[in-house]
Short mmCIF file of C-alpha atoms and ligand atoms in Angstrom, two decimals:
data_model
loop_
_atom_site.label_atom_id
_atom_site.label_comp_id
_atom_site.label_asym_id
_atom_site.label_seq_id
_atom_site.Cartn_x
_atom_site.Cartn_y
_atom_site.Cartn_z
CA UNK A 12 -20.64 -4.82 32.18
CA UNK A 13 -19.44 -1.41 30.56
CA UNK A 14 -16.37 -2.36 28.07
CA UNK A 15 -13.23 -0.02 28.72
CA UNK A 16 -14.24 1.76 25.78
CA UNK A 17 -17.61 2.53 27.25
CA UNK A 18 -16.81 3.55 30.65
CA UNK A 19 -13.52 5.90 29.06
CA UNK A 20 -15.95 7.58 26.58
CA UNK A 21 -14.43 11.34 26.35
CA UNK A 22 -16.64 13.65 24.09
CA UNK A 23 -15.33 15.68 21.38
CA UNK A 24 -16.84 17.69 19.17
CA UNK A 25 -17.38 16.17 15.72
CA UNK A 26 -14.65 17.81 13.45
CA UNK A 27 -15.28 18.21 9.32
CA UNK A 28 -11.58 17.88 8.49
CA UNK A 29 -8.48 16.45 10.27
CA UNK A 30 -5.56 18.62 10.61
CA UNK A 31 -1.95 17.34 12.79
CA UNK A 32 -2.90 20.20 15.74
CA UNK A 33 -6.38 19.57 16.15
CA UNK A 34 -5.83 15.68 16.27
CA UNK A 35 -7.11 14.41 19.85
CA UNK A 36 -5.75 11.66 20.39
CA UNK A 37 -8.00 9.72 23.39
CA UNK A 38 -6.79 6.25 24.69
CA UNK A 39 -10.24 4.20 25.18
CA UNK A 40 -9.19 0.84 26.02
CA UNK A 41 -5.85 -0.82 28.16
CA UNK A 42 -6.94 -3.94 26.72
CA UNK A 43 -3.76 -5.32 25.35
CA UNK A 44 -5.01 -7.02 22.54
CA UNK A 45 -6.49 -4.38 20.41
CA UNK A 46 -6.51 -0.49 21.14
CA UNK A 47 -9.27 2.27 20.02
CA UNK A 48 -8.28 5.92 20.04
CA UNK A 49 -10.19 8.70 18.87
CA UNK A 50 -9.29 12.08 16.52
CA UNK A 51 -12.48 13.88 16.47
CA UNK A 52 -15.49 12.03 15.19
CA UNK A 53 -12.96 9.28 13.78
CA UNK A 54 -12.19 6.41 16.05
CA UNK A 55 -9.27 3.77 15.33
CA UNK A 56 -9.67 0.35 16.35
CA UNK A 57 -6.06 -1.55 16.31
CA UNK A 58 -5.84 -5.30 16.55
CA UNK A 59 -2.81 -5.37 19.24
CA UNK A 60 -0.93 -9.01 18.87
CA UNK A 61 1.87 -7.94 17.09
CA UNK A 62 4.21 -10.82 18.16
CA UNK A 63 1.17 -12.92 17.18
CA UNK A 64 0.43 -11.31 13.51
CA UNK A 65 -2.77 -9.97 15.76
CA UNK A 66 -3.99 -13.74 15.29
CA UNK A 67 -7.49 -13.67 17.12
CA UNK A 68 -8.15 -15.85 20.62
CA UNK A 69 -11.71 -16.28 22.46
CA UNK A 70 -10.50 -13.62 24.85
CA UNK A 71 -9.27 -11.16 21.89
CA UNK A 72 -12.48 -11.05 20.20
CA UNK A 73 -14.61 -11.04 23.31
CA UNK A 74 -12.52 -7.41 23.86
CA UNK A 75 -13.38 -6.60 20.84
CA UNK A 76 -17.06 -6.98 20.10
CA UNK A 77 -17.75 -4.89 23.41
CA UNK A 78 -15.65 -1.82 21.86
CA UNK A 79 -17.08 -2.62 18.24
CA UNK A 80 -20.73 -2.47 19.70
CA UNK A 81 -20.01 0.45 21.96
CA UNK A 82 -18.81 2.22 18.65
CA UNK A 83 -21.51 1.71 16.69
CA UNK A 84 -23.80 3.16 19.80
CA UNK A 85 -21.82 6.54 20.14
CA UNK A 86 -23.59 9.09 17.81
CA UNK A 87 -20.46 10.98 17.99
CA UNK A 88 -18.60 8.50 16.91
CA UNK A 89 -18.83 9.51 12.83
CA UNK A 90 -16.29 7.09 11.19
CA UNK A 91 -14.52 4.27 11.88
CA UNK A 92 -10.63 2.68 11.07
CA UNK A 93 -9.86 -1.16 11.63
CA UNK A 94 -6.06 -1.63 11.49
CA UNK A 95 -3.43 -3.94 12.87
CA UNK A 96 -0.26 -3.34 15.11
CA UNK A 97 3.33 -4.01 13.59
CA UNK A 98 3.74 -6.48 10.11
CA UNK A 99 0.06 -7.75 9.82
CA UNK A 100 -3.44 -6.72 9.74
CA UNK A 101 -4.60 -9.92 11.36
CA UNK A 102 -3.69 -13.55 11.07
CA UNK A 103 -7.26 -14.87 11.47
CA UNK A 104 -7.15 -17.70 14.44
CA UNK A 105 -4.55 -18.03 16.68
CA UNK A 106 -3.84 -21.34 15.47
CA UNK A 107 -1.74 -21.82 18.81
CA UNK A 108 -3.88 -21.03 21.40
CA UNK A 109 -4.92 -23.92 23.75
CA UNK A 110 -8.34 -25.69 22.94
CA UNK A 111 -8.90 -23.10 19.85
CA UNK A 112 -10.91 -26.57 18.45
CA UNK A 113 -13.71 -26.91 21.36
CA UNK A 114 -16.62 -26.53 20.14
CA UNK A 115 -15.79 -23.98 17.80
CA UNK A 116 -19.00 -24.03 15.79
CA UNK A 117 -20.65 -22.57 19.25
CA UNK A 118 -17.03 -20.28 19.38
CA UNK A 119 -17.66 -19.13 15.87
CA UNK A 120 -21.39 -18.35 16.85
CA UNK A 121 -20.43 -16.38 20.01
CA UNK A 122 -17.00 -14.56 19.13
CA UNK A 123 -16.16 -14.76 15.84
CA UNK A 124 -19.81 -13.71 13.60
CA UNK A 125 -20.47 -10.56 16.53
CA UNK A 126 -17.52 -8.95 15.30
CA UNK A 127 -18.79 -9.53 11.33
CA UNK A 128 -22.57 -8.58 12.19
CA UNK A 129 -21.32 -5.55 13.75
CA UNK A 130 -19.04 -4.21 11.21
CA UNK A 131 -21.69 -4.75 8.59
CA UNK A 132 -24.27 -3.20 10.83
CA UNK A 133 -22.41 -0.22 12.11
CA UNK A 134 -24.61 2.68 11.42
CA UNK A 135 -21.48 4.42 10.00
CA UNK A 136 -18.72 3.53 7.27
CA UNK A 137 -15.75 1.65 8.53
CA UNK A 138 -12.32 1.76 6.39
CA UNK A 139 -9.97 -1.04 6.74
CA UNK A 140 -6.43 -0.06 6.46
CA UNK A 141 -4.96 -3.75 5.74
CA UNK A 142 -1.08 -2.77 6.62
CA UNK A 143 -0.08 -5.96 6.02
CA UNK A 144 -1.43 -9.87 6.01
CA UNK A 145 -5.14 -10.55 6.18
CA UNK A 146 -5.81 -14.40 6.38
CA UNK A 147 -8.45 -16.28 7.09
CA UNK A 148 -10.95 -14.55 9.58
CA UNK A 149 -8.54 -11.55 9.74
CA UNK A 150 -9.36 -11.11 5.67
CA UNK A 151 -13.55 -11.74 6.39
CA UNK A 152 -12.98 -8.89 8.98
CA UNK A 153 -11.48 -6.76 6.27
CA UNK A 154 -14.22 -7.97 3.58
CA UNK A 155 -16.83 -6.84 6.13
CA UNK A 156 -15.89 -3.62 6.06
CA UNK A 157 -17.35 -0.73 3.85
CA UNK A 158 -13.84 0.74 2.18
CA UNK A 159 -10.25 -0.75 1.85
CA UNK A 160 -6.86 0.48 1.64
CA UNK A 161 -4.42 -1.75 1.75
CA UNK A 162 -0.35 -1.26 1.70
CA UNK A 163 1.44 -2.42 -1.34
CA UNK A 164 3.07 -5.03 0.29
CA UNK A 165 0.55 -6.65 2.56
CA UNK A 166 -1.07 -9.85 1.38
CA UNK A 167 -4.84 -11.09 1.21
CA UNK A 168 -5.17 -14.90 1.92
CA UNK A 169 -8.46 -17.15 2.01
CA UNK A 170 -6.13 -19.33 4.46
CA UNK A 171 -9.17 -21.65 5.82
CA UNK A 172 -8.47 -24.43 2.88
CA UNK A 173 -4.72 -24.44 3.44
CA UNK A 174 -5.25 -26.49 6.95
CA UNK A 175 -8.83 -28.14 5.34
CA UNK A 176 -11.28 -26.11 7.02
CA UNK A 177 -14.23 -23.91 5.25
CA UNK A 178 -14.48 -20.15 5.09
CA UNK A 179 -16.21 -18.39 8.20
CA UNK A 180 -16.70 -15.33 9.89
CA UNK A 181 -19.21 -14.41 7.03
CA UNK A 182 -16.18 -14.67 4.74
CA UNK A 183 -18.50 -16.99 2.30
CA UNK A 184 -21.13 -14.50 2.07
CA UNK A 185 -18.77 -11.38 1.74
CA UNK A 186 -16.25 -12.30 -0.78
CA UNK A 187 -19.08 -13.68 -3.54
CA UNK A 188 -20.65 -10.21 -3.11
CA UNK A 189 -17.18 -8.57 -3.55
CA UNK A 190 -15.45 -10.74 -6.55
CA UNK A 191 -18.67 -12.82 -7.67
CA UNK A 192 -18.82 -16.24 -7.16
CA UNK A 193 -15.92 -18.00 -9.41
CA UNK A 194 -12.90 -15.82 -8.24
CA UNK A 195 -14.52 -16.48 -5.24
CA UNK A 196 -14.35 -20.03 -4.74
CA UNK A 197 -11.30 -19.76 -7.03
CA UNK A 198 -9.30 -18.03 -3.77
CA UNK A 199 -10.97 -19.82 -0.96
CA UNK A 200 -9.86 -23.17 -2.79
CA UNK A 201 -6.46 -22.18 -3.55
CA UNK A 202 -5.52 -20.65 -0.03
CA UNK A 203 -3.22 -18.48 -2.05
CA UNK A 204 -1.66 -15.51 -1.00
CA UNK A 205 -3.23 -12.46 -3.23
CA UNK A 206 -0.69 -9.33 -3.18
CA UNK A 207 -1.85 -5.88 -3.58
CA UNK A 208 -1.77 -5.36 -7.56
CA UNK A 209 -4.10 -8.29 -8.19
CA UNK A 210 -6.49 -7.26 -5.01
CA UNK A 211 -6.73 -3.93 -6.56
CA UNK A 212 -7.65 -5.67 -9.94
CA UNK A 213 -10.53 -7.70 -8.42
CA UNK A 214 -12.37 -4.68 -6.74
CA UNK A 215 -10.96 -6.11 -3.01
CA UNK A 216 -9.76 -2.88 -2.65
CA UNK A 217 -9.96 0.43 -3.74
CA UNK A 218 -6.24 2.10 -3.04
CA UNK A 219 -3.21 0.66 -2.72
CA UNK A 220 -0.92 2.91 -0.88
CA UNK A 221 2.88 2.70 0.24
CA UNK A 222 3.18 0.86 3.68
CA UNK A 223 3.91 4.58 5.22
CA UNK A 224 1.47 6.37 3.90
CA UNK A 225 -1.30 3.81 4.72
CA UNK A 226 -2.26 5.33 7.69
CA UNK A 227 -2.69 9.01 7.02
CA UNK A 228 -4.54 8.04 3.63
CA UNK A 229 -6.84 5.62 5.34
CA UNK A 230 -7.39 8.56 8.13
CA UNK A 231 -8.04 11.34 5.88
CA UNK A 232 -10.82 9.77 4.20
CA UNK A 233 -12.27 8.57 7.53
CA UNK A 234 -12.59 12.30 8.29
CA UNK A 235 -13.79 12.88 4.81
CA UNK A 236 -16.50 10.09 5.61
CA UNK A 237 -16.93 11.88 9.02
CA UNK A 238 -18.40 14.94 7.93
CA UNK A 239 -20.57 13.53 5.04
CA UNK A 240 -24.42 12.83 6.79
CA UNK A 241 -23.73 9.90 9.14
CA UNK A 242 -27.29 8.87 9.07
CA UNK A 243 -27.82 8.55 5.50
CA UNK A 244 -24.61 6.74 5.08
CA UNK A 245 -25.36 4.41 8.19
CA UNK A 246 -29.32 3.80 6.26
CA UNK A 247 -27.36 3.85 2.75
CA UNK A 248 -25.15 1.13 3.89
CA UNK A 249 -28.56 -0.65 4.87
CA UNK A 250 -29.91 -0.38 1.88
CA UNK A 251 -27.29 -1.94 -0.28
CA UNK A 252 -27.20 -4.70 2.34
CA UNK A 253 -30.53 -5.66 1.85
CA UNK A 254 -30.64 -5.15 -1.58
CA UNK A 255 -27.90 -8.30 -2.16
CA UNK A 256 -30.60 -10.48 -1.01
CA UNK A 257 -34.04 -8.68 -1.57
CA UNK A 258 -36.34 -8.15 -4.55
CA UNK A 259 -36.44 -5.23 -6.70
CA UNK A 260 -40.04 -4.23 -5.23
CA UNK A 261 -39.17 -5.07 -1.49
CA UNK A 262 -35.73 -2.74 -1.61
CA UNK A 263 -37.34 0.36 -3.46
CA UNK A 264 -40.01 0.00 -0.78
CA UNK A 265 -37.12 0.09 2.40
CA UNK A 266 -35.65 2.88 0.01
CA UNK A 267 -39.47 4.78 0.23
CA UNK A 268 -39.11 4.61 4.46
CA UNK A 269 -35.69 5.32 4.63
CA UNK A 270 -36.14 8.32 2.31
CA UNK A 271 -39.13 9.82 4.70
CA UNK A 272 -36.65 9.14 7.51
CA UNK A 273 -34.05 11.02 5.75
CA UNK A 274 -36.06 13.96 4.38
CA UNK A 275 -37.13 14.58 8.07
CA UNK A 276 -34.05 14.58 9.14
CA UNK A 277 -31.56 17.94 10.18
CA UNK A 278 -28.70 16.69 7.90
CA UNK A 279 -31.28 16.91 4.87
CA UNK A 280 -31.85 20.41 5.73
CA UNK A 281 -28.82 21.83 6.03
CA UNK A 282 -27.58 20.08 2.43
CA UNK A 283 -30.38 21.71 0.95
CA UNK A 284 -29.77 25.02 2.57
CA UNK A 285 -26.02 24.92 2.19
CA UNK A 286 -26.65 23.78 -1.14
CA UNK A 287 -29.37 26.77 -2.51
CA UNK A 288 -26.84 29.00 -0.23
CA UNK A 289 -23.98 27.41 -2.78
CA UNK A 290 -21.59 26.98 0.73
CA UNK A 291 -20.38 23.51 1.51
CA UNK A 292 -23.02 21.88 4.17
CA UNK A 293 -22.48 21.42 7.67
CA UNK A 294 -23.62 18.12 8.10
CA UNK A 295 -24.32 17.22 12.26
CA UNK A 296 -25.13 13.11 11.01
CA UNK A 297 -28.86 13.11 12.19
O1 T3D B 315 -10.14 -22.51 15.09
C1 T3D B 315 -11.24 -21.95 15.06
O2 T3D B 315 -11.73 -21.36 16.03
C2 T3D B 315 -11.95 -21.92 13.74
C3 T3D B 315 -11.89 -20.57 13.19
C4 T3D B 315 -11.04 -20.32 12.19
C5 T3D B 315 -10.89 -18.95 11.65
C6 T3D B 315 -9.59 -18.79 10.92
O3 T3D B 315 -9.13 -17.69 10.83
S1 T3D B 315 -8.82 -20.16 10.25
C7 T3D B 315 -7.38 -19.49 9.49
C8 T3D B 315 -6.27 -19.29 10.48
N1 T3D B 315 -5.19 -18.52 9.91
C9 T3D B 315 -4.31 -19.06 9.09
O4 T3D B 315 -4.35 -20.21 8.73
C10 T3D B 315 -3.20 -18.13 8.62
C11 T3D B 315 -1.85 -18.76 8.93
N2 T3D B 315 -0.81 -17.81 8.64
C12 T3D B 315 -0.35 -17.59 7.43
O5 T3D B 315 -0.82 -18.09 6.43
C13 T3D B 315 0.82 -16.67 7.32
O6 T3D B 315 1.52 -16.70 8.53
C14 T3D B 315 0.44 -15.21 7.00
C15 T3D B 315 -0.07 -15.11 5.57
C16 T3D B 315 -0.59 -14.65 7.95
C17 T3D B 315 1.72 -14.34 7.13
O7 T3D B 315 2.77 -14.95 6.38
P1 T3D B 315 4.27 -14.49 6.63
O8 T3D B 315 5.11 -15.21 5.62
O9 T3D B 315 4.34 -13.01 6.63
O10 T3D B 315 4.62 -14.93 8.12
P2 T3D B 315 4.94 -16.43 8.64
O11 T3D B 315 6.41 -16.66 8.61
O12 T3D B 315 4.07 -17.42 7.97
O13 T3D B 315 4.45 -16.30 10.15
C18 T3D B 315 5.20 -15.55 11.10
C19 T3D B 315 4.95 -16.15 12.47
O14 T3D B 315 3.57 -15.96 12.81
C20 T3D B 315 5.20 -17.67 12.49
O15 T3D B 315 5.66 -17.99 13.79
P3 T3D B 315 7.24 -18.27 14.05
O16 T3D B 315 7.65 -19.34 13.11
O17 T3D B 315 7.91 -16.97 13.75
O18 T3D B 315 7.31 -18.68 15.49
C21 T3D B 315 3.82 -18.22 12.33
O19 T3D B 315 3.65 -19.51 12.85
C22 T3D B 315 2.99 -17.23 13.14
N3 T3D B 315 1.59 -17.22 12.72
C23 T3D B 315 1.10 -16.81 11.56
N4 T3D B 315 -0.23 -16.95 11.52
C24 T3D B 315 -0.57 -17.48 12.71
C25 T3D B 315 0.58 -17.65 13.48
N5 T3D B 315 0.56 -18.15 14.72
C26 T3D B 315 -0.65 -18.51 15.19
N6 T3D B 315 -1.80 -18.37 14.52
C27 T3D B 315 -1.81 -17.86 13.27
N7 T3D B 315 -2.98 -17.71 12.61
#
């Protein structure tokens, strides 16, 4: 089945910079629970529960894988945002919704690690703008991410502990990676609420940014990101994935392919044209 994103997709030309009048704004999706619009080759995904702090239900995160995977398919597609409607960036689990407990390992397996394995896979950087509280899954989605901004007075919380469950949605393999293991286990065990000085401090982020000026910062780098060589960031991000688990020899060896991938590639010859030229490159990402 084609996901409203999917069967809405509206082609625009890639653009290398975003100004207000050439912004093209495209509704994608009427799903209610999270909406993706597009400005050039930058498409914003926003979780949509407001009234619910965007907590995530089966049926939310269904909605969003499709969009998430059709996403990460569209070429022209160069960038993307993950944001949240109104106070919070998202809850995590909707801790109300009916039967959220049924067999939630098989839940977890079907709803909840899609949406991680294709953030982390997407061929393409994706920016979190955390406008507000990130808790439990809603913080592993951030963490899976490739760049965060996060408003000065949102809050970062490792909430699993707080009602005795463990971290998931890859949140256990992310965070280590992020703030090694001790501060790690140190927030995960404390469930504490970790405001935007001290997430800057621990490398969680990389700009804190007034609450109204989260968005446009958070947008201007994705169409900074946008016009850099999609492919070679999409294989970059690759790389430094596999090198957090691989050997020295078996990651300079996926480094050796990806290069001869990337040396055949357009994008590597306009960057050495634009650059022998001394102009700023054109880049197409492929
Ligand atoms: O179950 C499974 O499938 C397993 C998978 C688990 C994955 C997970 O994500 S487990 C972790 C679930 N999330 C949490 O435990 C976070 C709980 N929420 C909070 O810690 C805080 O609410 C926040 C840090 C997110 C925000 O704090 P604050 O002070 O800004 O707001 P608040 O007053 O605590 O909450 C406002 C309302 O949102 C409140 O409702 P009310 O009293 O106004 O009617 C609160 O109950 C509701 N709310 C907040 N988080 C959730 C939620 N309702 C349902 N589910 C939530 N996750």
């Amino acid at each position: 089945m084609l996901s409203a994103y999917s069967a809405n997709t509206v082609t625009t030309t890639p653009k290398s910079t975003l100004r207000d009048a050439e912004l093209e704004h495209c509704p994608m999706t009427a799903d209610p629970t999270h909406r993706v619009e597009r400005a050039g080759a930058v498409a914003t995904v926003t979780l949509d529960r407001p009234d619910a702090l965007n907590a995530q239900t089966r049926a939310s995160r269904r909605a969003l894988i499709g969009d998430l995977q059709a996403l990460s398919a569209d070429h022209a597609v160069r960038c993307v945002v993950l944001t949240g409607a109104g106070r919070a960036f998202c809850a995590g689990q909707d801790l109300r919704e009916p039967a959220a407990l049924e067999n939630v390992g098989e839940t977890i397996r079907e709803t909840y690690n899609p949406i991680v394995e294709t953030l982390v896979g997407m061929p393409k950087p994706v920016i979190a703008a955390i406008n507000g509280a990130a808790a439990g899954a809603g913080l592993s989605f951030a963490l899976a991410c490739d760049v965060r901004y996060m408003a000065e007075n949102a809050v970062l919380m490792m909430a699993f502990s707080n009602i005795a469950l463990v971290p998931d949605s890859g949140g256990s393999w992310l965070l280590p990676r992020i703030v090694g293991y001790a501060r790690a286990f140190e927030l995960a065990a404390s469930g504490r609420r970790v405001a935007a000085p001290e997430a800057l401090e621990l490398g969680l982020v990389q700009r804190v940014l007034p609450g109204d000026e989260l968005m446009a910062a958070a947008q201007e780098e994705a169409a900074t990101l946008a016009a850099r060589p999609t492919q070679a960031l999409g294989w970059t991000k690759q790389l430094m994935r596999a090198a957090e688990q691989g050997s020295l020899a078996d990651v300079m060896e996926l480094e050796a392919q990806l290069q001869d991938a990337a040396v055949a590639a357009d994008d590597h010859a306009e960057g050495v044209a634009a650059f022998l030229e001394k102009r700023e490159a054109r880049f197409e990402g492929r």
